[in-house]
Coordinates of C-alpha atoms in Angstrom, one line a residue:
M13 CA -31.2 -0.4 -33.3
E14 CA -31.6 0.1 -37.0
G15 CA -29.0 2.0 -39.0
I16 CA -26.2 1.4 -36.4
E17 CA -23.5 -0.9 -37.4
T18 CA -21.5 -2.7 -34.7
N19 CA -18.3 -4.7 -34.9
I20 CA -19.3 -7.0 -32.0
I21 CA -18.1 -10.5 -32.5
P22 CA -20.5 -13.2 -31.1
H23 CA -19.4 -15.0 -28.0
E24 CA -16.2 -12.8 -27.8
D25 CA -14.6 -12.6 -24.3
A26 CA -14.9 -9.1 -22.8
V27 CA -11.2 -8.8 -22.2
A28 CA -10.4 -10.0 -25.7
R29 CA -12.8 -7.3 -27.0
M30 CA -10.9 -4.6 -25.1
R31 CA -7.6 -5.8 -26.5
R32 CA -9.1 -5.8 -30.0
L33 CA -10.3 -2.2 -29.6
Q34 CA -7.0 -0.9 -28.1
S35 CA -5.1 1.2 -30.5
E36 CA -1.8 0.0 -31.8
R37 CA -0.1 2.9 -30.2
R38 CA -1.6 2.2 -26.7
A39 CA -0.9 -1.5 -27.0
K40 CA 2.7 -0.9 -27.9
G41 CA 3.0 1.5 -25.0
G42 CA 1.4 -1.1 -22.8
D43 CA 3.9 -3.7 -23.6
V44 CA 6.7 -1.4 -22.4
M45 CA 4.7 -0.4 -19.3
K46 CA 4.6 -4.0 -18.2
N47 CA 8.3 -3.8 -17.7
V48 CA 8.0 -0.3 -16.0
L49 CA 5.3 -1.4 -13.6
S50 CA 6.7 -4.7 -12.6
A51 CA 10.2 -3.4 -11.9
Y52 CA 11.3 -3.4 -8.2
F53 CA 13.8 -1.0 -6.9
T54 CA 15.8 -2.2 -3.9
T55 CA 16.8 0.2 -1.1
P56 CA 18.6 -0.1 2.2
R57 CA 15.3 -0.6 4.0
D58 CA 14.9 -3.9 2.1
R59 CA 18.1 -5.1 3.8
L60 CA 16.7 -3.9 7.2
L61 CA 13.4 -5.6 6.6
E62 CA 15.1 -8.8 5.4
A63 CA 17.2 -8.8 8.6
E64 CA 14.1 -8.4 10.8
L65 CA 12.3 -11.2 9.0
D66 CA 15.3 -13.4 9.6
N67 CA 15.0 -12.5 13.3
L68 CA 11.3 -13.5 13.3
V69 CA 12.0 -16.8 11.6
D70 CA 15.0 -17.5 13.9
A71 CA 12.7 -16.9 16.9
F72 CA 10.2 -19.4 15.5
L73 CA 12.9 -22.1 14.9
L74 CA 14.2 -21.7 18.5
S75 CA 10.7 -22.2 19.7
R76 CA 10.2 -25.3 17.6
G77 CA 13.6 -26.6 18.6
A78 CA 12.7 -26.4 22.2
L79 CA 9.4 -28.1 21.7
D80 CA 10.9 -30.9 19.4
G81 CA 13.7 -31.6 22.0
D82 CA 11.7 -31.5 25.2
A83 CA 8.3 -29.9 25.7
T84 CA 9.1 -29.1 29.3
R85 CA 11.8 -26.7 28.1
R86 CA 9.5 -24.7 26.1
V87 CA 9.0 -22.0 28.8
G88 CA 9.4 -18.2 29.0
R89 CA 10.3 -16.4 25.8
L90 CA 10.8 -19.6 23.9
R91 CA 7.2 -20.4 24.3
E92 CA 5.9 -17.1 22.9
G93 CA 5.3 -15.9 19.4
R94 CA 6.8 -12.6 18.3
A95 CA 5.7 -9.6 16.3
L96 CA 7.2 -7.4 13.7
T97 CA 5.6 -4.0 12.7
V98 CA 6.3 -2.3 9.5
V99 CA 5.0 1.3 9.7
G100 CA 5.1 4.4 7.5
G101 CA 2.8 6.9 5.9
P102 CA 0.5 6.2 3.0
G103 CA 2.4 5.6 -0.2
T104 CA 5.8 4.7 1.4
G105 CA 5.7 1.3 -0.3
K106 CA 5.1 -0.9 2.8
S107 CA 2.6 -3.3 1.2
R108 CA 4.5 -4.0 -2.0
T109 CA 7.9 -4.4 -0.2
L110 CA 6.4 -6.9 2.2
D111 CA 4.7 -8.8 -0.6
R112 CA 8.0 -9.0 -2.5
H113 CA 9.9 -10.3 0.5
F114 CA 7.2 -12.9 1.2
L115 CA 7.3 -14.1 -2.4
K116 CA 11.1 -14.4 -2.5
R117 CA 11.7 -16.2 0.8
E118 CA 12.0 -19.9 0.4
E119 CA 10.6 -20.3 4.0
F120 CA 7.3 -19.1 2.7
A121 CA 7.2 -21.1 -0.5
G122 CA 3.7 -21.2 -1.9
Y123 CA 2.8 -17.7 -0.5
G124 CA -0.4 -16.4 -2.2
D125 CA -1.4 -19.8 -3.5
P126 CA -4.7 -20.8 -2.0
N127 CA -3.9 -24.5 -2.8
G128 CA -0.4 -24.2 -1.3
D129 CA 0.8 -25.2 2.2
C130 CA 2.6 -22.0 3.0
M131 CA 3.3 -21.2 6.7
L132 CA 2.3 -17.6 6.1
I133 CA -1.0 -16.0 5.3
S134 CA -1.7 -12.4 4.6
V135 CA -5.0 -10.4 5.2
T136 CA -6.0 -6.8 5.0
A137 CA -7.8 -5.5 8.0
P138 CA -11.4 -4.5 6.8
S139 CA -12.7 -1.0 7.1
P140 CA -14.4 -0.4 9.4
C141 CA -12.6 -3.0 11.5
T142 CA -14.1 -4.8 14.5
L143 CA -12.6 -7.8 16.1
R144 CA -15.2 -10.1 14.7
L145 CA -14.7 -8.7 11.1
L146 CA -11.0 -9.1 11.4
G147 CA -11.4 -12.7 12.5
M148 CA -13.7 -13.4 9.5
S149 CA -11.0 -11.9 7.2
V150 CA -8.4 -14.4 8.6
L151 CA -10.8 -17.3 8.3
A152 CA -11.4 -16.4 4.6
A153 CA -7.7 -16.2 4.1
L154 CA -7.4 -19.7 5.6
G155 CA -10.0 -21.0 3.1
Y156 CA -12.7 -21.4 5.7
E157 CA -16.0 -20.0 4.3
T158 CA -19.3 -19.7 6.2
S159 CA -22.5 -17.9 5.6
R160 CA -23.5 -18.2 9.3
E161 CA -23.4 -15.1 11.5
L162 CA -20.7 -16.2 14.0
K163 CA -20.2 -14.6 17.3
E164 CA -16.9 -12.9 18.0
N165 CA -15.6 -15.6 20.4
V166 CA -16.6 -18.4 18.1
V167 CA -14.8 -16.7 15.2
W168 CA -11.5 -16.5 17.0
D169 CA -11.9 -20.1 18.4
L170 CA -12.2 -21.1 14.7
V171 CA -9.2 -18.9 13.8
H172 CA -7.0 -20.8 16.3
H173 CA -8.2 -24.2 15.1
Q174 CA -7.8 -23.4 11.5
L175 CA -4.3 -21.9 11.9
E176 CA -3.2 -25.1 13.5
L177 CA -5.1 -27.3 11.2
R178 CA -3.5 -25.8 8.1
G179 CA 0.0 -25.5 9.6
V180 CA 0.1 -21.6 9.6
H181 CA 2.6 -20.2 12.0
F182 CA 3.0 -16.6 10.5
L183 CA 0.1 -14.1 10.1
H184 CA 0.5 -10.8 8.3
I185 CA -2.2 -8.1 8.9
D186 CA -2.0 -5.1 6.6
E187 CA -3.7 -1.8 7.2
L188 CA -4.0 -2.5 10.9
Q189 CA -4.8 1.2 11.5
H190 CA -8.3 0.4 10.4
V191 CA -8.8 -0.9 14.0
L192 CA -8.3 2.7 15.2
Q193 CA -11.0 4.3 12.9
S194 CA -13.9 3.7 15.4
R195 CA -12.0 5.3 18.2
N196 CA -13.7 2.7 20.4
Q197 CA -11.2 2.0 23.2
L198 CA -13.0 -1.2 24.2
E199 CA -12.8 -2.6 20.6
I200 CA -9.1 -1.5 20.3
A201 CA -8.3 -3.2 23.6
K202 CA -10.0 -6.4 22.4
V203 CA -7.8 -6.5 19.3
Q204 CA -4.7 -5.9 21.4
D205 CA -5.7 -8.8 23.7
T206 CA -6.4 -11.0 20.8
L207 CA -3.1 -10.4 19.1
K208 CA -1.4 -11.1 22.4
G209 CA -3.4 -14.3 22.7
L210 CA -2.3 -15.4 19.3
M211 CA 1.4 -15.0 20.3
Q212 CA 0.9 -16.6 23.8
H213 CA -1.2 -19.6 22.6
R214 CA 0.2 -22.6 24.5
R215 CA -0.2 -25.2 21.8
W216 CA 0.0 -23.1 18.6
P217 CA 1.7 -19.7 19.1
V218 CA 1.6 -17.4 16.1
W219 CA 4.3 -15.0 14.8
L220 CA 2.7 -11.7 13.6
I221 CA 3.7 -9.2 11.0
L222 CA 1.7 -6.1 11.3
S223 CA 1.9 -3.2 8.8
G224 CA 0.1 0.1 8.5
L225 CA 0.3 3.7 9.4
P226 CA 2.5 4.8 12.4
G227 CA -0.4 4.9 14.7
I228 CA -0.4 1.1 15.0
A229 CA 2.9 1.2 16.8
T230 CA 1.3 3.5 19.4
M231 CA -1.6 1.1 19.7
L232 CA 0.7 -1.9 20.3
S233 CA 2.9 0.0 22.8
G234 CA -0.3 0.6 25.0
D235 CA 0.1 -3.1 26.1
E236 CA 3.5 -3.7 27.7
Q237 CA 3.3 -7.5 27.1
V238 CA 2.8 -6.9 23.3
W239 CA 5.3 -4.1 23.2
R240 CA 8.1 -6.3 24.7
R241 CA 7.5 -9.1 22.0
T242 CA 7.6 -6.6 19.2
R243 CA 10.3 -5.2 16.9
H244 CA 9.8 -2.4 14.4
V245 CA 10.8 -1.4 10.9
V246 CA 10.0 2.3 10.0
F247 CA 9.6 3.4 6.4
E248 CA 10.7 7.0 6.6
D249 CA 9.7 9.8 4.3
L250 CA 12.2 10.9 1.7
T251 CA 14.3 14.1 2.2
L252 CA 16.1 16.1 -0.5
E253 CA 19.3 16.3 1.4
R254 CA 19.5 12.5 2.0
D255 CA 17.6 11.0 -0.9
A256 CA 18.3 13.2 -4.0
G257 CA 20.6 10.5 -5.4
L258 CA 18.1 7.8 -4.7
V259 CA 15.4 9.7 -6.7
R260 CA 17.8 10.2 -9.6
R261 CA 18.4 6.5 -9.6
L262 CA 14.7 5.8 -9.6
I263 CA 14.3 8.0 -12.7
A264 CA 17.2 6.2 -14.4
V265 CA 15.8 2.8 -13.7
Y266 CA 12.2 3.3 -14.5
A267 CA 12.5 5.8 -17.4
V268 CA 15.8 4.9 -19.0
E269 CA 16.4 1.2 -18.3
K270 CA 12.7 0.0 -18.3
A271 CA 10.9 2.5 -20.6
G272 CA 13.9 3.2 -23.0
L273 CA 13.5 7.0 -22.7
E274 CA 16.0 9.7 -22.5
V275 CA 15.8 12.0 -19.4
G276 CA 17.6 15.2 -20.4
N277 CA 17.6 17.7 -17.7
L278 CA 15.6 15.9 -15.0
A279 CA 18.6 15.4 -12.7
T280 CA 18.8 18.9 -11.4
D281 CA 18.2 19.6 -7.7
E282 CA 15.4 21.9 -8.5
F283 CA 13.4 19.2 -10.4
I284 CA 14.1 16.5 -7.9
A285 CA 12.8 18.9 -5.2
R286 CA 9.6 19.4 -7.2
L287 CA 9.2 15.7 -7.6
L288 CA 9.6 15.0 -4.0
H289 CA 7.2 17.7 -3.0
A290 CA 4.6 16.4 -5.5
S291 CA 4.9 12.9 -4.1
I292 CA 4.6 14.3 -0.5
F293 CA 8.1 12.8 0.1
R294 CA 6.8 9.2 -0.1
F295 CA 8.9 6.7 -1.9
G296 CA 6.0 4.7 -3.4
I297 CA 4.3 7.8 -4.7
A298 CA 7.5 9.1 -6.3
I299 CA 7.8 5.8 -8.1
E300 CA 4.2 6.1 -9.3
L301 CA 4.6 9.6 -10.6
I302 CA 7.7 8.5 -12.6
Q303 CA 5.8 5.5 -14.0
D304 CA 2.8 7.7 -14.9
A305 CA 5.1 10.3 -16.5
A306 CA 6.8 7.5 -18.6
R307 CA 3.4 6.3 -19.8
H308 CA 2.4 9.8 -21.0
A309 CA 5.8 10.0 -22.9
L310 CA 5.2 6.6 -24.5
L311 CA 1.6 7.4 -25.5
L312 CA 2.9 10.6 -27.3
E313 CA 5.7 8.5 -28.8
S314 CA 8.2 10.9 -27.3
P315 CA 11.8 9.8 -27.3
A316 CA 12.5 11.6 -24.0
L317 CA 10.9 12.1 -20.7
T318 CA 10.3 15.7 -19.9
R319 CA 9.0 18.0 -17.2
D320 CA 5.8 18.4 -19.2
H321 CA 5.1 14.6 -18.9
F322 CA 5.5 14.9 -15.1
A323 CA 3.1 17.9 -15.2
A324 CA 0.5 15.8 -17.1
A325 CA 0.9 12.9 -14.8
F326 CA 0.4 15.1 -11.7
A327 CA -2.6 16.9 -13.3
A328 CA -4.2 13.6 -14.0
R329 CA -3.5 12.3 -10.5
T330 CA -4.7 15.4 -8.6
G331 CA -7.0 17.3 -11.0
C332 CA -5.2 20.5 -10.4
V333 CA -5.4 23.7 -12.5
P334 CA -2.3 24.7 -14.5
D335 CA -1.2 27.4 -12.0
R336 CA -1.4 24.8 -9.2
N337 CA 0.8 22.2 -10.9
I338 CA 3.9 21.7 -8.9
F339 CA 6.0 20.8 -11.9
T340 CA 5.1 23.9 -13.9
A341 CA 4.2 26.6 -11.4
A342 CA 6.6 29.5 -11.8
Q343 CA 6.8 30.5 -8.2
D344 CA 5.7 29.4 -4.8
W345 CA 5.3 25.8 -6.0
H346 CA 6.6 24.6 -2.6
L347 CA 3.5 26.2 -1.0
I348 CA 1.1 23.9 -3.0
D349 CA -0.2 21.0 -1.0
P350 CA -0.5 18.1 -3.5
R351 CA -3.4 16.6 -1.5
E352 CA -5.4 19.9 -1.9
A353 CA -4.6 20.4 -5.6
L354 CA -8.2 19.6 -6.7
Q355 CA -9.6 22.3 -4.5
R356 CA -10.4 25.6 -6.2
K357 CA -10.0 29.0 -4.5
D358 CA -13.8 29.7 -4.5
P359 CA -16.6 27.2 -5.1
A360 CA -18.3 29.9 -7.2
D361 CA -15.4 29.5 -9.7
L362 CA -16.9 26.2 -10.7
V363 CA -20.4 27.7 -11.4
V364 CA -21.5 28.1 -15.0
P365 CA -21.6 31.8 -16.0
E366 CA -25.4 32.2 -16.0
E367 CA -25.7 30.8 -12.5
K368 CA -22.7 32.7 -11.3
K369 CA -24.4 36.0 -12.4
E370 CA -27.5 35.2 -10.5
T371 CA -25.5 34.3 -7.4
K372 CA -23.9 37.7 -7.5
K373 CA -27.4 39.4 -7.6
S374 CA -28.6 37.3 -4.7
K375 CA -28.2 38.9 -1.2
A376 CA -28.6 35.6 0.6
P377 CA -25.6 34.7 2.7
R378 CA -23.4 32.0 1.3
D379 CA -23.1 28.8 3.2
V380 CA -19.5 28.3 4.0
R381 CA -19.6 25.3 6.2
N382 CA -17.8 23.1 3.7
K383 CA -15.2 25.5 2.7

């Protein structure tokens, strides 16, 4: 258009253009945030998960040892694969914790590298999830691509073949609760039977790591043969009584050590209680709120992390109005549900004044079905 000047550089890469247009202040804060976002905080549950992964690997090695020594000895429990579930509410940090453990274990060298020869692959159960779609996700993770509309039984025959062909003995399925979304008992039973079949496969048994919401443990316990082959790690919600010290250390690590900020009076029980409530007592969400608050402080070039930065982070995350902000509400903050902070008391509060006036004059009954 005439009269409009642009600073577009011919053939400039889109990401390079974004970096060029980023302000110096944002870029500087971004450099610090790389350290904040990439930091990993180790907790006792890491040791528990590590021990259970050790058990899973040991069970696999026992099975291989029996096979290598004498195939006729590979009977009973030695012949079967095993499963480990990692369950917890949304935002408890299951996926990131598992990913970190997979990356650091030498047994799984090459994890995440499509050209590697890792014995472990990881998939996320699709949503909605059927047995066929789950199998297609596993095939894609194995590097097997097809445009054909394969039938369910063909898909899983291919899965077995590709697992053996590529030397994959361990399969991680994340968000397995997606199987339960359809509430189709036949579909759920088929998934149960298929997982059991993977572990019981005579020539190439598979060791499973299944993560998701607590409901998956109930799903697996519905089949006694699967249940007896499975061990569990539970990511519990945080509590003020047990975990206040842990949360203080989180603030110290992410805000002080990684972001270089002072923290002032953020160590009080009252503030920790607000932070826990705002994060619905989930470990991963608590970390995200601390990281988001640190970013607000860095953007404002503040030397210290304050309650106001947490309030801004919570408002951006939830869309709450000021009197529904858990970090600044004067009273009854513990009665605010963070998941409903975006909701307003009355849908009419969101109507522009002119329309609101007309609504009051109207005698038509209000439709309250979606309240």
